[in-house]
mmCIF file of C-alpha atoms in Angstrom:
data_model
loop_
_atom_site.group_PDB
_atom_site.id
_atom_site.type_symbol
_atom_site.label_atom_id
_atom_site.label_comp_id
_atom_site.label_asym_id
_atom_site.label_seq_id
_atom_site.Cartn_x
_atom_site.Cartn_y
_atom_site.Cartn_z
ATOM 1 C CA ILE V 1 0.000 0.000 0.000
ATOM 2 C CA ILE V 2 2.834 2.381 0.871
ATOM 3 C CA PHE V 3 4.503 1.677 -2.454
ATOM 4 C CA LEU V 4 1.258 2.165 -4.392
ATOM 5 C CA ILE V 5 0.939 5.624 -2.826
ATOM 6 C CA ALA V 6 4.624 6.428 -3.376
ATOM 7 C CA SER V 7 4.597 5.297 -6.978
ATOM 8 C CA ALA V 8 1.408 7.233 -7.702
ATOM 9 C CA LEU V 9 3.184 10.381 -6.516
ATOM 10 C CA PHE V 10 6.462 9.980 -8.323
ATOM 11 C CA ARG V 11 4.848 8.656 -11.513
ATOM 12 C CA ASP V 12 2.786 11.845 -11.672
ATOM 13 C CA GLY V 13 6.012 13.805 -11.325
ATOM 14 C CA LEU V 14 7.591 11.724 -14.099
ATOM 15 C CA ASN V 15 4.610 12.447 -16.343
ATOM 16 C CA GLY V 16 4.981 16.125 -15.508
ATOM 17 C CA VAL V 17 8.570 16.118 -16.790
ATOM 18 C CA PHE V 18 7.361 15.172 -20.266
ATOM 19 C CA GLN V 19 4.090 17.085 -20.077
ATOM 20 C CA PHE V 20 5.665 20.448 -19.254
ATOM 21 C CA GLY V 21 9.068 20.060 -20.893
ATOM 22 C CA GLY V 22 7.804 21.557 -24.152
ATOM 23 C CA PRO V 23 6.258 24.696 -22.639
ATOM 24 C CA LEU V 24 9.397 25.294 -20.569
ATOM 25 C CA ALA V 25 11.648 24.868 -23.598
ATOM 26 C CA ARG V 26 9.514 27.217 -25.672
ATOM 27 C CA GLN V 27 8.674 29.977 -23.222
ATOM 28 C CA THR V 28 11.665 30.027 -20.875
ATOM 29 C CA PHE V 29 14.562 28.915 -23.055
ATOM 30 C CA GLY V 30 13.370 30.342 -26.375
ATOM 31 C CA PHE V 31 13.106 27.128 -28.382
ATOM 32 C CA SER V 32 11.347 27.407 -31.717
ATOM 33 C CA ALA V 33 8.378 25.136 -32.444
ATOM 34 C CA SER V 34 10.630 22.887 -34.538
ATOM 35 C CA GLY V 35 13.248 22.971 -31.773
ATOM 36 C CA VAL V 36 10.687 21.701 -29.266
ATOM 37 C CA LEU V 37 9.740 18.915 -31.690
ATOM 38 C CA ILE V 38 13.380 17.902 -32.171
ATOM 39 C CA PHE V 39 13.957 17.985 -28.419
ATOM 40 C CA GLY V 40 10.890 15.783 -27.886
ATOM 41 C CA ILE V 41 12.145 13.186 -30.374
ATOM 42 C CA VAL V 42 15.630 13.115 -28.843
ATOM 43 C CA ALA V 43 14.164 13.010 -25.320
ATOM 44 C CA ASN V 44 12.067 9.945 -26.129
ATOM 45 C CA LEU V 45 15.049 8.194 -27.729
ATOM 46 C CA ILE V 46 17.192 8.941 -24.665
ATOM 47 C CA ALA V 47 14.429 7.695 -22.340
ATOM 48 C CA GLY V 48 14.123 4.437 -24.270
ATOM 49 C CA ILE V 49 17.856 3.766 -24.500
ATOM 50 C CA SER V 50 18.486 4.597 -20.846
ATOM 51 C CA THR V 51 15.639 2.307 -19.779
ATOM 52 C CA ILE V 52 17.337 -0.587 -21.553
ATOM 53 C CA LEU V 53 20.799 0.250 -20.219
ATOM 54 C CA LEU V 54 19.740 0.958 -16.646
ATOM 55 C CA GLY V 55 17.642 -2.200 -16.606
ATOM 56 C CA ARG V 56 20.918 -3.983 -15.915
ATOM 57 C CA LEU V 57 21.418 -1.731 -12.909
ATOM 58 C CA ASP V 58 17.942 -2.697 -11.710
ATOM 59 C CA ASP V 59 19.090 -6.328 -11.720
ATOM 60 C CA ARG V 60 22.293 -5.541 -9.823
ATOM 61 C CA ILE V 61 21.221 -3.094 -7.124
ATOM 62 C CA GLY V 62 17.463 -3.697 -6.988
ATOM 63 C CA PRO V 63 14.560 -1.616 -8.301
ATOM 64 C CA LYS V 64 14.026 0.385 -5.109
ATOM 65 C CA ARG V 65 17.549 1.764 -5.165
ATOM 66 C CA LEU V 66 17.239 2.572 -8.869
ATOM 67 C CA ILE V 67 13.989 4.441 -8.215
ATOM 68 C CA ILE V 68 15.551 6.430 -5.369
ATOM 69 C CA PHE V 69 18.662 7.252 -7.423
ATOM 70 C CA SER V 70 16.537 8.275 -10.418
ATOM 71 C CA LEU V 71 14.304 10.536 -8.320
ATOM 72 C CA ILE V 72 17.317 12.230 -6.733
ATOM 73 C CA VAL V 73 18.873 12.910 -10.159
ATOM 74 C CA LEU V 74 15.547 14.142 -11.555
ATOM 75 C CA SER V 75 14.989 16.484 -8.605
ATOM 76 C CA ALA V 76 18.547 17.856 -8.784
ATOM 77 C CA CYS V 77 18.253 18.490 -12.524
ATOM 78 C CA GLY V 78 14.848 20.117 -12.031
ATOM 79 C CA MET V 79 16.422 22.486 -9.520
ATOM 80 C CA GLY V 80 19.186 23.095 -12.066
ATOM 81 C CA VAL V 81 16.598 24.092 -14.674
ATOM 82 C CA PHE V 82 15.055 26.516 -12.182
ATOM 83 C CA ILE V 83 18.410 28.025 -11.202
ATOM 84 C CA GLY V 84 19.711 28.147 -14.782
ATOM 85 C CA HIS V 85 16.524 29.521 -16.345
ATOM 86 C CA ALA V 86 18.303 32.641 -17.552
ATOM 87 C CA GLY V 87 20.942 30.587 -19.371
ATOM 88 C CA SER V 88 21.077 29.512 -22.977
ATOM 89 C CA ALA V 89 19.062 26.765 -24.606
ATOM 90 C CA MET V 90 22.034 24.467 -23.958
ATOM 91 C CA VAL V 91 21.167 24.504 -20.231
ATOM 92 C CA PHE V 92 17.790 22.990 -21.030
ATOM 93 C CA TRP V 93 19.215 20.562 -23.590
ATOM 94 C CA VAL V 94 21.694 19.139 -21.093
ATOM 95 C CA LEU V 95 19.549 19.087 -17.955
ATOM 96 C CA GLY V 96 16.362 18.178 -19.796
ATOM 97 C CA LEU V 97 17.954 15.198 -21.528
ATOM 98 C CA ILE V 98 19.514 13.990 -18.275
ATOM 99 C CA MET V 99 16.044 14.137 -16.721
ATOM 100 C CA CYS V 100 14.552 12.197 -19.631
ATOM 101 C CA GLY V 101 17.304 9.631 -19.188
ATOM 102 C CA PHE V 102 15.970 8.788 -15.726
ATOM 103 C CA VAL V 103 12.204 8.959 -16.362
ATOM 104 C CA GLY V 104 12.047 5.630 -18.209
ATOM 105 C CA PRO V 105 14.225 3.705 -15.738
ATOM 106 C CA ALA V 106 12.182 4.977 -12.773
ATOM 107 C CA GLN V 107 8.926 3.932 -14.450
ATOM 108 C CA SER V 108 10.330 0.539 -15.408
ATOM 109 C CA ALA V 109 11.825 -0.059 -11.953
ATOM 110 C CA SER V 110 8.502 0.806 -10.307
ATOM 111 C CA ARG V 111 6.801 -2.000 -12.229
ATOM 112 C CA SER V 112 9.705 -4.322 -11.490
ATOM 113 C CA LEU V 113 9.529 -3.581 -7.773
ATOM 114 C CA LEU V 114 5.764 -4.016 -7.687
ATOM 115 C CA THR V 115 6.084 -7.390 -9.400
ATOM 116 C CA GLN V 116 8.627 -8.505 -6.817
ATOM 117 C CA ILE V 117 6.779 -7.348 -3.685
ATOM 118 C CA CYS V 118 3.319 -8.379 -4.875
ATOM 119 C CA PRO V 119 1.827 -11.292 -2.893
ATOM 120 C CA PRO V 120 1.597 -14.433 -5.067
ATOM 121 C CA GLY V 121 -1.780 -14.771 -6.751
ATOM 122 C CA TYR V 122 -2.694 -11.090 -6.353
ATOM 123 C CA GLN V 123 -0.894 -9.662 -9.394
ATOM 124 C CA GLY V 124 -4.109 -8.728 -11.233
ATOM 125 C CA GLU V 125 -5.590 -6.883 -8.281
ATOM 126 C CA VAL V 126 -2.351 -5.151 -7.349
ATOM 127 C CA PHE V 127 -1.574 -3.941 -10.878
ATOM 128 C CA GLY V 128 -5.181 -2.768 -11.165
ATOM 129 C CA LEU V 129 -4.648 -0.701 -8.009
ATOM 130 C CA TYR V 130 -1.319 0.501 -9.438
ATOM 131 C CA ALA V 131 -3.113 1.915 -12.482
ATOM 132 C CA THR V 132 -5.978 3.340 -10.409
ATOM 133 C CA THR V 133 -3.805 5.093 -7.839
ATOM 134 C CA GLY V 134 -1.764 6.610 -10.659
ATOM 135 C CA LYS V 135 -4.872 8.138 -12.172
ATOM 136 C CA ALA V 136 -6.183 9.253 -8.778
ATOM 137 C CA VAL V 137 -3.322 11.712 -8.244
ATOM 138 C CA SER V 138 -2.712 12.684 -11.872
ATOM 139 C CA PHE V 139 -3.820 16.244 -11.078
ATOM 140 C CA LEU V 140 -0.931 16.949 -8.684
ATOM 141 C CA ALA V 141 1.895 17.838 -11.087
ATOM 142 C CA PRO V 142 -0.287 20.070 -13.312
ATOM 143 C CA ALA V 143 -1.867 21.756 -10.290
ATOM 144 C CA LEU V 144 1.471 22.416 -8.586
ATOM 145 C CA PHE V 145 3.053 23.520 -11.860
ATOM 146 C CA GLY V 146 0.296 26.109 -12.243
ATOM 147 C CA LEU V 147 0.471 27.120 -8.586
ATOM 148 C CA PHE V 148 4.212 27.722 -8.718
ATOM 149 C CA VAL V 149 3.911 29.707 -11.969
ATOM 150 C CA THR V 150 1.350 31.903 -10.179
ATOM 151 C CA VAL V 151 3.664 32.247 -7.162
ATOM 152 C CA GLY V 152 6.535 33.134 -9.487
ATOM 153 C CA HIS V 153 4.433 35.807 -11.152
ATOM 154 C CA ALA V 154 3.516 37.272 -7.758
ATOM 155 C CA ILE V 155 7.178 37.342 -6.675
ATOM 156 C CA THR V 156 8.938 38.446 -9.850
ATOM 157 C CA GLY V 157 6.214 40.054 -11.954
ATOM 158 C CA GLY V 158 6.600 40.000 -15.719
ATOM 159 C CA ASP V 159 5.388 37.354 -18.133
ATOM 160 C CA ASN V 160 8.203 34.790 -18.248
ATOM 161 C CA ASN V 161 7.446 32.831 -15.091
ATOM 162 C CA GLN V 162 7.032 29.352 -16.573
ATOM 163 C CA TYR V 163 10.325 28.211 -15.060
ATOM 164 C CA TRP V 164 8.774 28.449 -11.589
ATOM 165 C CA GLY V 165 6.533 25.550 -12.542
ATOM 166 C CA ILE V 166 9.445 23.097 -12.454
ATOM 167 C CA MET V 167 9.481 23.583 -8.683
ATOM 168 C CA GLY V 168 5.987 22.089 -8.523
ATOM 169 C CA ILE V 169 7.161 19.025 -10.445
ATOM 170 C CA VAL V 170 10.235 18.709 -8.209
ATOM 171 C CA LEU V 171 7.979 18.873 -5.147
ATOM 172 C CA VAL V 172 5.894 15.947 -6.452
ATOM 173 C CA LEU V 173 9.062 13.957 -7.229
ATOM 174 C CA LEU V 174 10.433 14.615 -3.734
ATOM 175 C CA ALA V 175 7.124 13.570 -2.148
ATOM 176 C CA GLY V 176 7.324 10.320 -4.100
ATOM 177 C CA LEU V 177 10.947 9.874 -3.037
ATOM 178 C CA ALA V 178 10.095 10.431 0.629
ATOM 179 C CA ALA V 179 7.247 7.923 0.411
ATOM 180 C CA THR V 180 9.419 5.326 -1.387
ATOM 181 C CA ILE V 181 12.226 5.270 1.197
ATOM 182 C CA PRO V 182 10.239 3.389 3.900
ATOM 183 C CA VAL V 183 9.021 0.700 1.465
ATOM 184 C CA SER V 184 10.355 -2.613 2.754
ATOM 185 C CA THR V 185 12.284 -4.812 0.328
ATOM 186 C CA ALA V 186 13.861 -7.045 2.948
ATOM 187 C CA GLU V 187 12.835 -10.220 1.151
ATOM 188 C CA ILE V 188 12.076 -10.315 -2.532
ATOM 189 C CA ARG V 189 11.437 -13.755 -3.948
ATOM 190 C CA GLY V 190 13.983 -15.403 -1.733
ATOM 191 C CA LYS V 191 16.630 -12.716 -2.286
ATOM 192 C CA THR V 192 17.677 -10.375 0.476
ATOM 193 C CA HIS V 193 17.972 -6.695 -0.371
ATOM 194 C CA THR V 194 18.838 -4.102 2.250
ATOM 195 C CA ASN V 195 16.982 -0.844 2.454
#
């Protein structure tokens, strides 16, 4: 149950990375419409390749550790986007692609972990709850993105406040991280993993 809640939170944050990457690239970093399209294609390729490559890491260190590592990297890069918002488009290319490189592995590891901690015979019910809890909190990242853009406008004035929204996504990712840490993985299918 704890993991279902945790994964619902961080998966919404992961969705927010892709959902709001385009608007941030366009409005904060000055990407053209074609530049946003190119970035989106490259981002999806990076996400796919990194999911395959980091799948090996999932096998070696366990999915929980991969999720935690991914969420830390994503949160740090999100903060970097916020801090470096006045920089060139290269800031967003580098940090944005690093973030995309950890979205896929975190999503994949969450399914892997759920498979391993799921009680035998309850896979259908548990994965049904996994999908349902994800949809139940799917408003968080968009709501917090909008809230932080509004806060940014109140603090700084002006029209270019989209970069404040990344703080809302980071907050959701950190909430998911905090909720994932206490998930017990002491015994997974006969293997012993330490928290």
